Amino acid sequence: MILSVGEILVDMIGVENSFTMYVGGAPFNVAVNAKRAGAPVSFLGKVGDDVAGRFLLDKIPQFNLDNPIILVDKKRNTTLAFVSHNKDGDRDFTFFRRDTADFQLSMKELDFDKVAPLKILNVGTLMLSEKKGRKFAKSLVEEGKKIGAKIAIDGNFRDDLYQNREERNTVLREFLLQADILKLSLDELLDFQNASSFEEAIDTIPFDKIIFITDGAKGSWVVVNKEYVFTSSQPVKAVDTTGAGDAYFGTALAYIHKLIEEEKPLTLENLQEVAKVANEAGCKAVLKKGAL
């Protein structure tokens, strides 16, 4: 079983001056993509008792997750992410997220017996921008490690949720060090390591673990104990890149789950095959609007 924990929210994706509601939230997107790739997957998250929350609750059954735990906070609103594209075609995110529901989670709300045997625990990073969310995430990771689950984290840097870059890196570093499986974009890796090239960043990164590094339409690297290999992607005409990284990571986790189930080693060679399938999933994700 894969358990993904963290934000489920509404992506308000804009075209000119109009915004349309879509299901979003990186850990939920990862869960759905892992399920689509054939793994057993559950999800824990929280929404508000509002229009956006009811929109999400109505959509969730169509994704066929395994006993998802979607809690409703009666006092707080659902988190919104406004997504627009700048003149260069890159996405701009603005979060409506002041004391909203997504990070109001408690270990009392999670029964690990219901997601056994748990092989992979994917921890969302949006909650790490809040003190309460960090406290929960720390306990979550500790419990996951106790039962032998591999900890998976997508860095998902969101600068507007922190006071500055230094605070963001300090917060994320603590949790990235705890992960067994990491995903970062190349831009995130270079930013985090203050490096000018992939090779320089990998040579100095303090993480001795499995790392997937995505480079947009070009493809992705797999890094295992600082040995690495690049796998290119097939060119496609992108409509909306929202959720492409989540499609990649969810698919990668599903195939890693399969390797674990089959008791096959997580070698660079085996993980390159994982990256090939994950690249394909990322390419498919950009062909339509919305993360899912």
PDB file of C-alpha atoms in Angstrom:
ATOM      1  CA  MET A   1       0.000   0.000   0.000  1.00  0.00           C
ATOM      2  CA  ILE A   2       1.028   3.581  -0.699  1.00  0.00           C
ATOM      3  CA  LEU A   3      -0.332   6.266   1.639  1.00  0.00           C
ATOM      4  CA  SER A   4      -0.167   9.885   0.512  1.00  0.00           C
ATOM      5  CA  VAL A   5      -0.792  12.561   3.141  1.00  0.00           C
ATOM      6  CA  GLY A   6      -1.240  16.317   2.809  1.00  0.00           C
ATOM      7  CA  GLU A   7      -3.133  18.931   0.900  1.00  0.00           C
ATOM      8  CA  ILE A   8      -6.123  18.404  -1.286  1.00  0.00           C
ATOM      9  CA  LEU A   9      -7.249  21.756  -2.643  1.00  0.00           C
ATOM     10  CA  VAL A  10      -8.938  23.521  -5.520  1.00  0.00           C
ATOM     11  CA  ASP A  11      -6.730  24.738  -8.356  1.00  0.00           C
ATOM     12  CA  MET A  12      -8.275  27.869  -9.843  1.00  0.00           C
ATOM     13  CA  ILE A  13      -6.715  27.772 -13.300  1.00  0.00           C
ATOM     14  CA  GLY A  14      -6.931  31.008 -15.216  1.00  0.00           C
ATOM     15  CA  VAL A  15      -7.378  31.920 -18.840  1.00  0.00           C
ATOM     16  CA  GLU A  16      -7.279  35.684 -19.351  1.00  0.00           C
ATOM     17  CA  ASN A  17      -9.618  36.999 -16.610  1.00  0.00           C
ATOM     18  CA  SER A  18     -11.544  33.764 -16.004  1.00  0.00           C
ATOM     19  CA  PHE A  19     -10.753  30.995 -13.516  1.00  0.00           C
ATOM     20  CA  THR A  20     -12.098  27.429 -13.504  1.00  0.00           C
ATOM     21  CA  MET A  21     -12.117  25.007 -10.554  1.00  0.00           C
ATOM     22  CA  TYR A  22     -10.054  21.805 -10.765  1.00  0.00           C
ATOM     23  CA  VAL A  23      -9.129  19.159  -8.221  1.00  0.00           C
ATOM     24  CA  GLY A  24      -5.571  19.734  -7.003  1.00  0.00           C
ATOM     25  CA  GLY A  25      -3.021  19.403  -4.258  1.00  0.00           C
ATOM     26  CA  ALA A  26       0.297  17.667  -4.942  1.00  0.00           C
ATOM     27  CA  PRO A  27      -0.063  14.681  -2.566  1.00  0.00           C
ATOM     28  CA  PHE A  28      -3.606  14.012  -3.776  1.00  0.00           C
ATOM     29  CA  ASN A  29      -2.444  14.240  -7.393  1.00  0.00           C
ATOM     30  CA  VAL A  30       0.388  11.835  -6.589  1.00  0.00           C
ATOM     31  CA  ALA A  31      -2.071   9.405  -4.976  1.00  0.00           C
ATOM     32  CA  VAL A  32      -4.368   9.412  -8.002  1.00  0.00           C
ATOM     33  CA  ASN A  33      -1.518   8.905 -10.449  1.00  0.00           C
ATOM     34  CA  ALA A  34      -0.051   6.072  -8.379  1.00  0.00           C
ATOM     35  CA  LYS A  35      -3.469   4.413  -8.368  1.00  0.00           C
ATOM     36  CA  ARG A  36      -3.822   4.852 -12.125  1.00  0.00           C
ATOM     37  CA  ALA A  37      -0.421   3.191 -12.504  1.00  0.00           C
ATOM     38  CA  GLY A  38      -1.699   0.091 -10.720  1.00  0.00           C
ATOM     39  CA  ALA A  39      -0.685   0.459  -7.069  1.00  0.00           C
ATOM     40  CA  PRO A  40      -2.990   0.189  -4.042  1.00  0.00           C
ATOM     41  CA  VAL A  41      -3.205   3.760  -2.733  1.00  0.00           C
ATOM     42  CA  SER A  42      -4.901   5.583   0.108  1.00  0.00           C
ATOM     43  CA  PHE A  43      -4.929   9.293   0.946  1.00  0.00           C
ATOM     44  CA  LEU A  44      -5.361  11.411   4.067  1.00  0.00           C
ATOM     45  CA  GLY A  45      -6.346  15.066   3.757  1.00  0.00           C
ATOM     46  CA  LYS A  46      -8.754  17.720   4.996  1.00  0.00           C
ATOM     47  CA  VAL A  47     -11.119  20.182   3.310  1.00  0.00           C
ATOM     48  CA  GLY A  48     -13.376  22.919   4.597  1.00  0.00           C
ATOM     49  CA  ASP A  49     -17.160  22.884   4.846  1.00  0.00           C
ATOM     50  CA  ASP A  50     -17.595  25.291   1.941  1.00  0.00           C
ATOM     51  CA  VAL A  51     -18.243  25.426  -1.800  1.00  0.00           C
ATOM     52  CA  ALA A  52     -14.694  24.364  -2.677  1.00  0.00           C
ATOM     53  CA  GLY A  53     -14.733  21.528  -0.134  1.00  0.00           C
ATOM     54  CA  ARG A  54     -18.042  20.191  -1.432  1.00  0.00           C
ATOM     55  CA  PHE A  55     -16.697  20.407  -4.995  1.00  0.00           C
ATOM     56  CA  LEU A  56     -13.756  18.189  -3.961  1.00  0.00           C
ATOM     57  CA  LEU A  57     -15.902  15.727  -2.005  1.00  0.00           C
ATOM     58  CA  ASP A  58     -18.128  15.324  -5.049  1.00  0.00           C
ATOM     59  CA  LYS A  59     -15.160  14.631  -7.368  1.00  0.00           C
ATOM     60  CA  ILE A  60     -13.094  12.295  -5.164  1.00  0.00           C
ATOM     61  CA  PRO A  61     -15.057   9.031  -5.751  1.00  0.00           C
ATOM     62  CA  GLN A  62     -14.253   9.072  -9.473  1.00  0.00           C
ATOM     63  CA  PHE A  63     -10.559   8.499  -8.719  1.00  0.00           C
ATOM     64  CA  ASN A  64     -11.165   5.063  -7.116  1.00  0.00           C
ATOM     65  CA  LEU A  65      -8.637   5.389  -4.297  1.00  0.00           C
ATOM     66  CA  ASP A  66      -8.484   2.681  -1.637  1.00  0.00           C
ATOM     67  CA  ASN A  67     -10.462   3.923   1.391  1.00  0.00           C
ATOM     68  CA  PRO A  68      -9.370   7.587   1.196  1.00  0.00           C
ATOM     69  CA  ILE A  69      -9.709   9.535   4.436  1.00  0.00           C
ATOM     70  CA  ILE A  70     -11.084  12.968   3.521  1.00  0.00           C
ATOM     71  CA  LEU A  71     -11.874  14.929   6.679  1.00  0.00           C
ATOM     72  CA  VAL A  72     -14.062  18.027   6.852  1.00  0.00           C
ATOM     73  CA  ASP A  73     -13.100  21.001   9.016  1.00  0.00           C
ATOM     74  CA  LYS A  74     -16.305  22.770  10.067  1.00  0.00           C
ATOM     75  CA  LYS A  75     -14.484  25.957  11.093  1.00  0.00           C
ATOM     76  CA  ARG A  76     -12.037  26.571   8.260  1.00  0.00           C
ATOM     77  CA  ASN A  77     -12.109  27.071   4.512  1.00  0.00           C
ATOM     78  CA  THR A  78     -10.663  24.848   1.819  1.00  0.00           C
ATOM     79  CA  THR A  79      -7.283  25.928   0.468  1.00  0.00           C
ATOM     80  CA  LEU A  80      -7.318  27.549  -2.988  1.00  0.00           C
ATOM     81  CA  ALA A  81      -4.414  27.837  -5.417  1.00  0.00           C
ATOM     82  CA  PHE A  82      -4.792  30.400  -8.192  1.00  0.00           C
ATOM     83  CA  VAL A  83      -2.716  29.281 -11.179  1.00  0.00           C
ATOM     84  CA  SER A  84      -1.960  31.592 -14.086  1.00  0.00           C
ATOM     85  CA  HIS A  85       0.688  31.701 -16.788  1.00  0.00           C
ATOM     86  CA  ASN A  86       3.116  34.569 -17.255  1.00  0.00           C
ATOM     87  CA  LYS A  87       4.300  35.957 -20.580  1.00  0.00           C
ATOM     88  CA  ASP A  88       7.047  33.311 -20.785  1.00  0.00           C
ATOM     89  CA  GLY A  89       4.505  30.520 -20.374  1.00  0.00           C
ATOM     90  CA  ASP A  90       5.651  29.628 -16.856  1.00  0.00           C
ATOM     91  CA  ARG A  91       3.088  29.099 -14.106  1.00  0.00           C
ATOM     92  CA  ASP A  92       2.514  31.595 -11.311  1.00  0.00           C
ATOM     93  CA  PHE A  93       0.908  30.349  -8.087  1.00  0.00           C
ATOM     94  CA  THR A  94      -0.985  32.450  -5.564  1.00  0.00           C
ATOM     95  CA  PHE A  95      -2.346  30.601  -2.532  1.00  0.00           C
ATOM     96  CA  PHE A  96      -5.458  31.562  -0.574  1.00  0.00           C
ATOM     97  CA  ARG A  97      -4.303  29.832   2.578  1.00  0.00           C
ATOM     98  CA  ARG A  98      -4.576  31.663   5.884  1.00  0.00           C
ATOM     99  CA  ASP A  99      -5.560  29.195   8.617  1.00  0.00           C
ATOM    100  CA  THR A 100      -7.249  26.959   6.050  1.00  0.00           C
ATOM    101  CA  ALA A 101      -8.067  23.269   6.394  1.00  0.00           C
ATOM    102  CA  ASP A 102      -5.251  21.476   4.569  1.00  0.00           C
ATOM    103  CA  PHE A 103      -2.655  21.424   7.379  1.00  0.00           C
ATOM    104  CA  GLN A 104      -5.069  20.929  10.295  1.00  0.00           C
ATOM    105  CA  LEU A 105      -4.225  17.250  10.569  1.00  0.00           C
ATOM    106  CA  SER A 106      -3.609  15.089  13.630  1.00  0.00           C
ATOM    107  CA  MET A 107      -2.072  11.669  14.189  1.00  0.00           C
ATOM    108  CA  LYS A 108      -5.309  10.757  15.982  1.00  0.00           C
ATOM    109  CA  GLU A 109      -7.023  10.897  12.582  1.00  0.00           C
ATOM    110  CA  LEU A 110      -4.786   8.213  11.059  1.00  0.00           C
ATOM    111  CA  ASP A 111      -5.000   4.483  11.747  1.00  0.00           C
ATOM    112  CA  PHE A 112      -1.984   2.769  10.160  1.00  0.00           C
ATOM    113  CA  ASP A 113      -3.702  -0.604  10.500  1.00  0.00           C
ATOM    114  CA  LYS A 114      -6.171   0.492   7.822  1.00  0.00           C
ATOM    115  CA  VAL A 115      -3.387   1.060   5.294  1.00  0.00           C
ATOM    116  CA  ALA A 116      -1.314  -2.043   6.063  1.00  0.00           C
ATOM    117  CA  PRO A 117       0.951  -3.353   4.761  1.00  0.00           C
ATOM    118  CA  LEU A 118       2.314   0.140   4.154  1.00  0.00           C
ATOM    119  CA  LYS A 119       5.291   0.152   1.793  1.00  0.00           C
ATOM    120  CA  ILE A 120       5.562   3.847   0.867  1.00  0.00           C
ATOM    121  CA  LEU A 121       4.476   6.951   2.808  1.00  0.00           C
ATOM    122  CA  ASN A 122       4.327  10.073   0.642  1.00  0.00           C
ATOM    123  CA  VAL A 123       4.409  13.293   2.692  1.00  0.00           C
ATOM    124  CA  GLY A 124       3.135  16.544   1.159  1.00  0.00           C
ATOM    125  CA  THR A 125       5.258  19.642   1.730  1.00  0.00           C
ATOM    126  CA  LEU A 126       2.668  22.425   1.704  1.00  0.00           C
ATOM    127  CA  MET A 127       1.917  21.762   5.389  1.00  0.00           C
ATOM    128  CA  LEU A 128       5.585  22.323   6.241  1.00  0.00           C
ATOM    129  CA  SER A 129       5.126  26.080   5.855  1.00  0.00           C
ATOM    130  CA  GLU A 130       3.047  26.061   9.056  1.00  0.00           C
ATOM    131  CA  LYS A 131       4.295  25.224  12.578  1.00  0.00           C
ATOM    132  CA  LYS A 132       1.334  22.931  13.232  1.00  0.00           C
ATOM    133  CA  GLY A 133       1.869  21.189   9.909  1.00  0.00           C
ATOM    134  CA  ARG A 134       5.565  20.619  10.644  1.00  0.00           C
ATOM    135  CA  LYS A 135       4.745  19.091  14.022  1.00  0.00           C
ATOM    136  CA  PHE A 136       2.287  16.691  12.403  1.00  0.00           C
ATOM    137  CA  ALA A 137       4.666  15.841   9.554  1.00  0.00           C
ATOM    138  CA  LYS A 138       7.482  15.066  11.996  1.00  0.00           C
ATOM    139  CA  SER A 139       5.288  12.613  13.918  1.00  0.00           C
ATOM    140  CA  LEU A 140       4.010  11.144  10.660  1.00  0.00           C
ATOM    141  CA  VAL A 141       7.520  10.465   9.351  1.00  0.00           C
ATOM    142  CA  GLU A 142       8.610   8.972  12.687  1.00  0.00           C
ATOM    143  CA  GLU A 143       5.665   6.569  12.737  1.00  0.00           C
ATOM    144  CA  GLY A 144       6.148   5.675   9.093  1.00  0.00           C
ATOM    145  CA  LYS A 145       9.771   4.762   9.711  1.00  0.00           C
ATOM    146  CA  LYS A 146       8.826   2.674  12.739  1.00  0.00           C
ATOM    147  CA  ILE A 147       6.634   0.421  10.626  1.00  0.00           C
ATOM    148  CA  GLY A 148       9.237   0.136   7.891  1.00  0.00           C
ATOM    149  CA  ALA A 149       7.669   2.296   5.192  1.00  0.00           C
ATOM    150  CA  LYS A 150       9.876   4.173   2.747  1.00  0.00           C
ATOM    151  CA  ILE A 151       9.379   7.932   3.075  1.00  0.00           C
ATOM    152  CA  ALA A 152       8.749   9.768  -0.206  1.00  0.00           C
ATOM    153  CA  ILE A 153       8.798  13.561  -0.576  1.00  0.00           C
ATOM    154  CA  ASP A 154       8.447  15.928  -3.527  1.00  0.00           C
ATOM    155  CA  GLY A 155      10.153  19.214  -2.613  1.00  0.00           C
ATOM    156  CA  ASN A 156       7.495  21.304  -4.400  1.00  0.00           C
ATOM    157  CA  PHE A 157       9.080  24.651  -3.527  1.00  0.00           C
ATOM    158  CA  ARG A 158       6.481  27.394  -3.023  1.00  0.00           C
ATOM    159  CA  ASP A 159       8.322  30.592  -2.135  1.00  0.00           C
ATOM    160  CA  ASP A 160       5.212  32.654  -1.395  1.00  0.00           C
ATOM    161  CA  LEU A 161       4.482  30.444   1.639  1.00  0.00           C
ATOM    162  CA  TYR A 162       7.725  31.403   3.420  1.00  0.00           C
ATOM    163  CA  GLN A 163       9.280  34.636   4.659  1.00  0.00           C
ATOM    164  CA  ASN A 164      12.336  34.127   2.443  1.00  0.00           C
ATOM    165  CA  ARG A 165      14.474  31.549   0.652  1.00  0.00           C
ATOM    166  CA  GLU A 166      16.586  30.843   3.731  1.00  0.00           C
ATOM    167  CA  GLU A 167      13.552  29.969   5.855  1.00  0.00           C
ATOM    168  CA  ARG A 168      12.210  27.725   3.098  1.00  0.00           C
ATOM    169  CA  ASN A 169      15.488  25.851   2.726  1.00  0.00           C
ATOM    170  CA  THR A 170      15.921  25.432   6.478  1.00  0.00           C
ATOM    171  CA  VAL A 171      12.428  23.982   6.857  1.00  0.00           C
ATOM    172  CA  LEU A 172      12.649  21.703   3.835  1.00  0.00           C
ATOM    173  CA  ARG A 173      16.168  20.453   4.546  1.00  0.00           C
ATOM    174  CA  GLU A 174      15.061  18.823   7.817  1.00  0.00           C
ATOM    175  CA  PHE A 175      12.408  16.785   6.022  1.00  0.00           C
ATOM    176  CA  LEU A 176      14.288  16.076   2.795  1.00  0.00           C
ATOM    177  CA  LEU A 177      17.015  14.477   4.896  1.00  0.00           C
ATOM    178  CA  GLN A 178      14.397  12.098   6.326  1.00  0.00           C
ATOM    179  CA  ALA A 179      13.206  10.887   2.932  1.00  0.00           C
ATOM    180  CA  ASP A 180      14.212   7.647   1.224  1.00  0.00           C
ATOM    181  CA  ILE A 181      12.796   8.776  -2.147  1.00  0.00           C
ATOM    182  CA  LEU A 182      12.983  12.406  -3.281  1.00  0.00           C
ATOM    183  CA  LYS A 183      11.697  14.304  -6.291  1.00  0.00           C
ATOM    184  CA  LEU A 184      12.927  17.760  -7.213  1.00  0.00           C
ATOM    185  CA  SER A 185      12.797  19.745 -10.419  1.00  0.00           C
ATOM    186  CA  LEU A 186      16.159  20.774 -11.838  1.00  0.00           C
ATOM    187  CA  ASP A 187      15.397  24.418 -10.991  1.00  0.00           C
ATOM    188  CA  GLU A 188      14.632  23.432  -7.393  1.00  0.00           C
ATOM    189  CA  LEU A 189      17.830  21.401  -7.136  1.00  0.00           C
ATOM    190  CA  LEU A 190      20.005  24.242  -8.455  1.00  0.00           C
ATOM    191  CA  ASP A 191      18.259  26.768  -6.203  1.00  0.00           C
ATOM    192  CA  PHE A 192      18.509  24.554  -3.128  1.00  0.00           C
ATOM    193  CA  GLN A 193      22.206  23.827  -3.690  1.00  0.00           C
ATOM    194  CA  ASN A 194      23.033  27.308  -5.021  1.00  0.00           C
ATOM    195  CA  ALA A 195      24.642  25.540  -7.970  1.00  0.00           C
ATOM    196  CA  SER A 196      25.021  26.410 -11.645  1.00  0.00           C
ATOM    197  CA  SER A 197      24.820  22.886 -13.065  1.00  0.00           C
ATOM    198  CA  PHE A 198      23.248  19.518 -12.349  1.00  0.00           C
ATOM    199  CA  GLU A 199      26.667  17.912 -11.841  1.00  0.00           C
ATOM    200  CA  GLU A 200      27.775  20.559  -9.353  1.00  0.00           C
ATOM    201  CA  ALA A 201      24.523  20.236  -7.394  1.00  0.00           C
ATOM    202  CA  ILE A 202      24.667  16.440  -7.185  1.00  0.00           C
ATOM    203  CA  ASP A 203      28.327  16.499  -6.182  1.00  0.00           C
ATOM    204  CA  THR A 204      27.541  18.690  -3.166  1.00  0.00           C
ATOM    205  CA  ILE A 205      24.031  17.572  -2.185  1.00  0.00           C
ATOM    206  CA  PRO A 206      23.960  16.033   1.325  1.00  0.00           C
ATOM    207  CA  PHE A 207      21.333  13.413   0.469  1.00  0.00           C
ATOM    208  CA  ASP A 208      22.461   9.799   0.094  1.00  0.00           C
ATOM    209  CA  LYS A 209      19.244   8.312  -1.296  1.00  0.00           C
ATOM    210  CA  ILE A 210      17.093   7.829  -4.396  1.00  0.00           C
ATOM    211  CA  ILE A 211      16.430  11.162  -6.112  1.00  0.00           C
ATOM    212  CA  PHE A 212      14.383  11.862  -9.222  1.00  0.00           C
ATOM    213  CA  ILE A 213      15.255  15.173 -10.899  1.00  0.00           C
ATOM    214  CA  THR A 214      12.817  16.365 -13.563  1.00  0.00           C
ATOM    215  CA  ASP A 215      13.820  18.807 -16.295  1.00  0.00           C
ATOM    216  CA  GLY A 216      10.506  19.723 -17.882  1.00  0.00           C
ATOM    217  CA  ALA A 217       9.978  18.512 -21.429  1.00  0.00           C
ATOM    218  CA  LYS A 218      13.570  17.278 -21.740  1.00  0.00           C
ATOM    219  CA  GLY A 219      13.211  14.313 -19.373  1.00  0.00           C
ATOM    220  CA  SER A 220      14.586  13.329 -15.969  1.00  0.00           C
ATOM    221  CA  TRP A 221      17.581  12.049 -14.033  1.00  0.00           C
ATOM    222  CA  VAL A 222      17.602   9.221 -11.535  1.00  0.00           C
ATOM    223  CA  VAL A 223      20.261   9.534  -8.847  1.00  0.00           C
ATOM    224  CA  VAL A 224      21.228   6.592  -6.617  1.00  0.00           C
ATOM    225  CA  ASN A 225      24.085   7.168  -4.169  1.00  0.00           C
ATOM    226  CA  LYS A 226      25.306  10.005  -6.409  1.00  0.00           C
ATOM    227  CA  GLU A 227      25.469   7.791  -9.500  1.00  0.00           C
ATOM    228  CA  TYR A 228      22.999   8.983 -12.093  1.00  0.00           C
ATOM    229  CA  VAL A 229      21.469   8.433 -15.496  1.00  0.00           C
ATOM    230  CA  PHE A 230      19.321  10.674 -17.714  1.00  0.00           C
ATOM    231  CA  THR A 231      16.207   9.518 -19.558  1.00  0.00           C
ATOM    232  CA  SER A 232      14.753  11.758 -22.263  1.00  0.00           C
ATOM    233  CA  SER A 233      11.045  12.358 -22.878  1.00  0.00           C
ATOM    234  CA  GLN A 234       9.083  12.262 -26.096  1.00  0.00           C
ATOM    235  CA  PRO A 235       8.113  15.767 -27.301  1.00  0.00           C
ATOM    236  CA  VAL A 236       4.458  16.742 -26.895  1.00  0.00           C
ATOM    237  CA  LYS A 237       2.489  19.951 -27.332  1.00  0.00           C
ATOM    238  CA  ALA A 238       1.637  21.075 -23.795  1.00  0.00           C
ATOM    239  CA  VAL A 239      -1.775  22.551 -23.004  1.00  0.00           C
ATOM    240  CA  ASP A 240      -1.264  22.956 -19.244  1.00  0.00           C
ATOM    241  CA  THR A 241       1.760  21.791 -17.236  1.00  0.00           C
ATOM    242  CA  THR A 242      -0.095  21.816 -13.900  1.00  0.00           C
ATOM    243  CA  GLY A 243       0.321  18.408 -12.252  1.00  0.00           C
ATOM    244  CA  ALA A 244       2.973  17.057 -14.638  1.00  0.00           C
ATOM    245  CA  GLY A 245       5.460  16.539 -11.819  1.00  0.00           C
ATOM    246  CA  ASP A 246       2.789  14.854  -9.706  1.00  0.00           C
ATOM    247  CA  ALA A 247       1.935  12.484 -12.554  1.00  0.00           C
ATOM    248  CA  TYR A 248       5.629  11.680 -12.864  1.00  0.00           C
ATOM    249  CA  PHE A 249       6.134  11.088  -9.132  1.00  0.00           C
ATOM    250  CA  GLY A 250       2.917   9.162  -8.556  1.00  0.00           C
ATOM    251  CA  THR A 251       3.753   6.812 -11.419  1.00  0.00           C
ATOM    252  CA  ALA A 252       7.327   6.421 -10.181  1.00  0.00           C
ATOM    253  CA  LEU A 253       6.106   5.510  -6.684  1.00  0.00           C
ATOM    254  CA  ALA A 254       3.684   2.938  -8.108  1.00  0.00           C
ATOM    255  CA  TYR A 255       6.478   1.185  -9.995  1.00  0.00           C
ATOM    256  CA  ILE A 256       8.827   1.371  -7.007  1.00  0.00           C
ATOM    257  CA  HIS A 257       6.027  -0.197  -4.955  1.00  0.00           C
ATOM    258  CA  LYS A 258       5.915  -3.001  -7.528  1.00  0.00           C
ATOM    259  CA  LEU A 259       9.693  -3.529  -7.256  1.00  0.00           C
ATOM    260  CA  ILE A 260       9.401  -3.716  -3.469  1.00  0.00           C
ATOM    261  CA  GLU A 261       6.518  -6.197  -3.682  1.00  0.00           C
ATOM    262  CA  GLU A 262       8.531  -8.359  -6.082  1.00  0.00           C
ATOM    263  CA  GLU A 263      11.583  -8.031  -3.804  1.00  0.00           C
ATOM    264  CA  LYS A 264      13.669  -6.570  -6.620  1.00  0.00           C
ATOM    265  CA  PRO A 265      16.550  -4.222  -5.763  1.00  0.00           C
ATOM    266  CA  LEU A 266      16.185  -0.464  -6.208  1.00  0.00           C
ATOM    267  CA  THR A 267      19.228  -0.259  -8.447  1.00  0.00           C
ATOM    268  CA  LEU A 268      20.029   2.519 -10.890  1.00  0.00           C
ATOM    269  CA  GLU A 269      19.208   0.177 -13.773  1.00  0.00           C
ATOM    270  CA  ASN A 270      15.782  -0.769 -12.381  1.00  0.00           C
ATOM    271  CA  LEU A 271      14.968   2.818 -11.476  1.00  0.00           C
ATOM    272  CA  GLN A 272      15.832   4.055 -14.955  1.00  0.00           C
ATOM    273  CA  GLU A 273      13.044   1.804 -16.211  1.00  0.00           C
ATOM    274  CA  VAL A 274      10.787   3.448 -13.622  1.00  0.00           C
ATOM    275  CA  ALA A 275      11.801   6.892 -14.905  1.00  0.00           C
ATOM    276  CA  LYS A 276      10.905   5.950 -18.485  1.00  0.00           C
ATOM    277  CA  VAL A 277       7.319   5.149 -17.487  1.00  0.00           C
ATOM    278  CA  ALA A 278       7.150   8.205 -15.219  1.00  0.00           C
ATOM    279  CA  ASN A 279       8.302  10.438 -18.095  1.00  0.00           C
ATOM    280  CA  GLU A 280       5.440   9.114 -20.227  1.00  0.00           C
ATOM    281  CA  ALA A 281       2.929   9.875 -17.462  1.00  0.00           C
ATOM    282  CA  GLY A 282       4.249  13.418 -17.122  1.00  0.00           C
ATOM    283  CA  CYS A 283       3.923  13.953 -20.869  1.00  0.00           C
ATOM    284  CA  LYS A 284       0.307  12.732 -20.878  1.00  0.00           C
ATOM    285  CA  ALA A 285      -0.554  15.032 -17.964  1.00  0.00           C
ATOM    286  CA  VAL A 286       0.201  18.201 -19.938  1.00  0.00           C
ATOM    287  CA  LEU A 287      -2.182  17.383 -22.781  1.00  0.00           C
ATOM    288  CA  LYS A 288      -5.261  18.648 -20.922  1.00  0.00           C
ATOM    289  CA  LYS A 289      -6.095  21.370 -18.430  1.00  0.00           C
ATOM    290  CA  GLY A 290      -5.992  20.579 -14.729  1.00  0.00           C
ATOM    291  CA  ALA A 291      -3.635  18.464 -12.672  1.00  0.00           C
ATOM    292  CA  LEU A 292      -5.782  15.335 -13.094  1.00  0.00           C
TER     293      LEU A 292
END
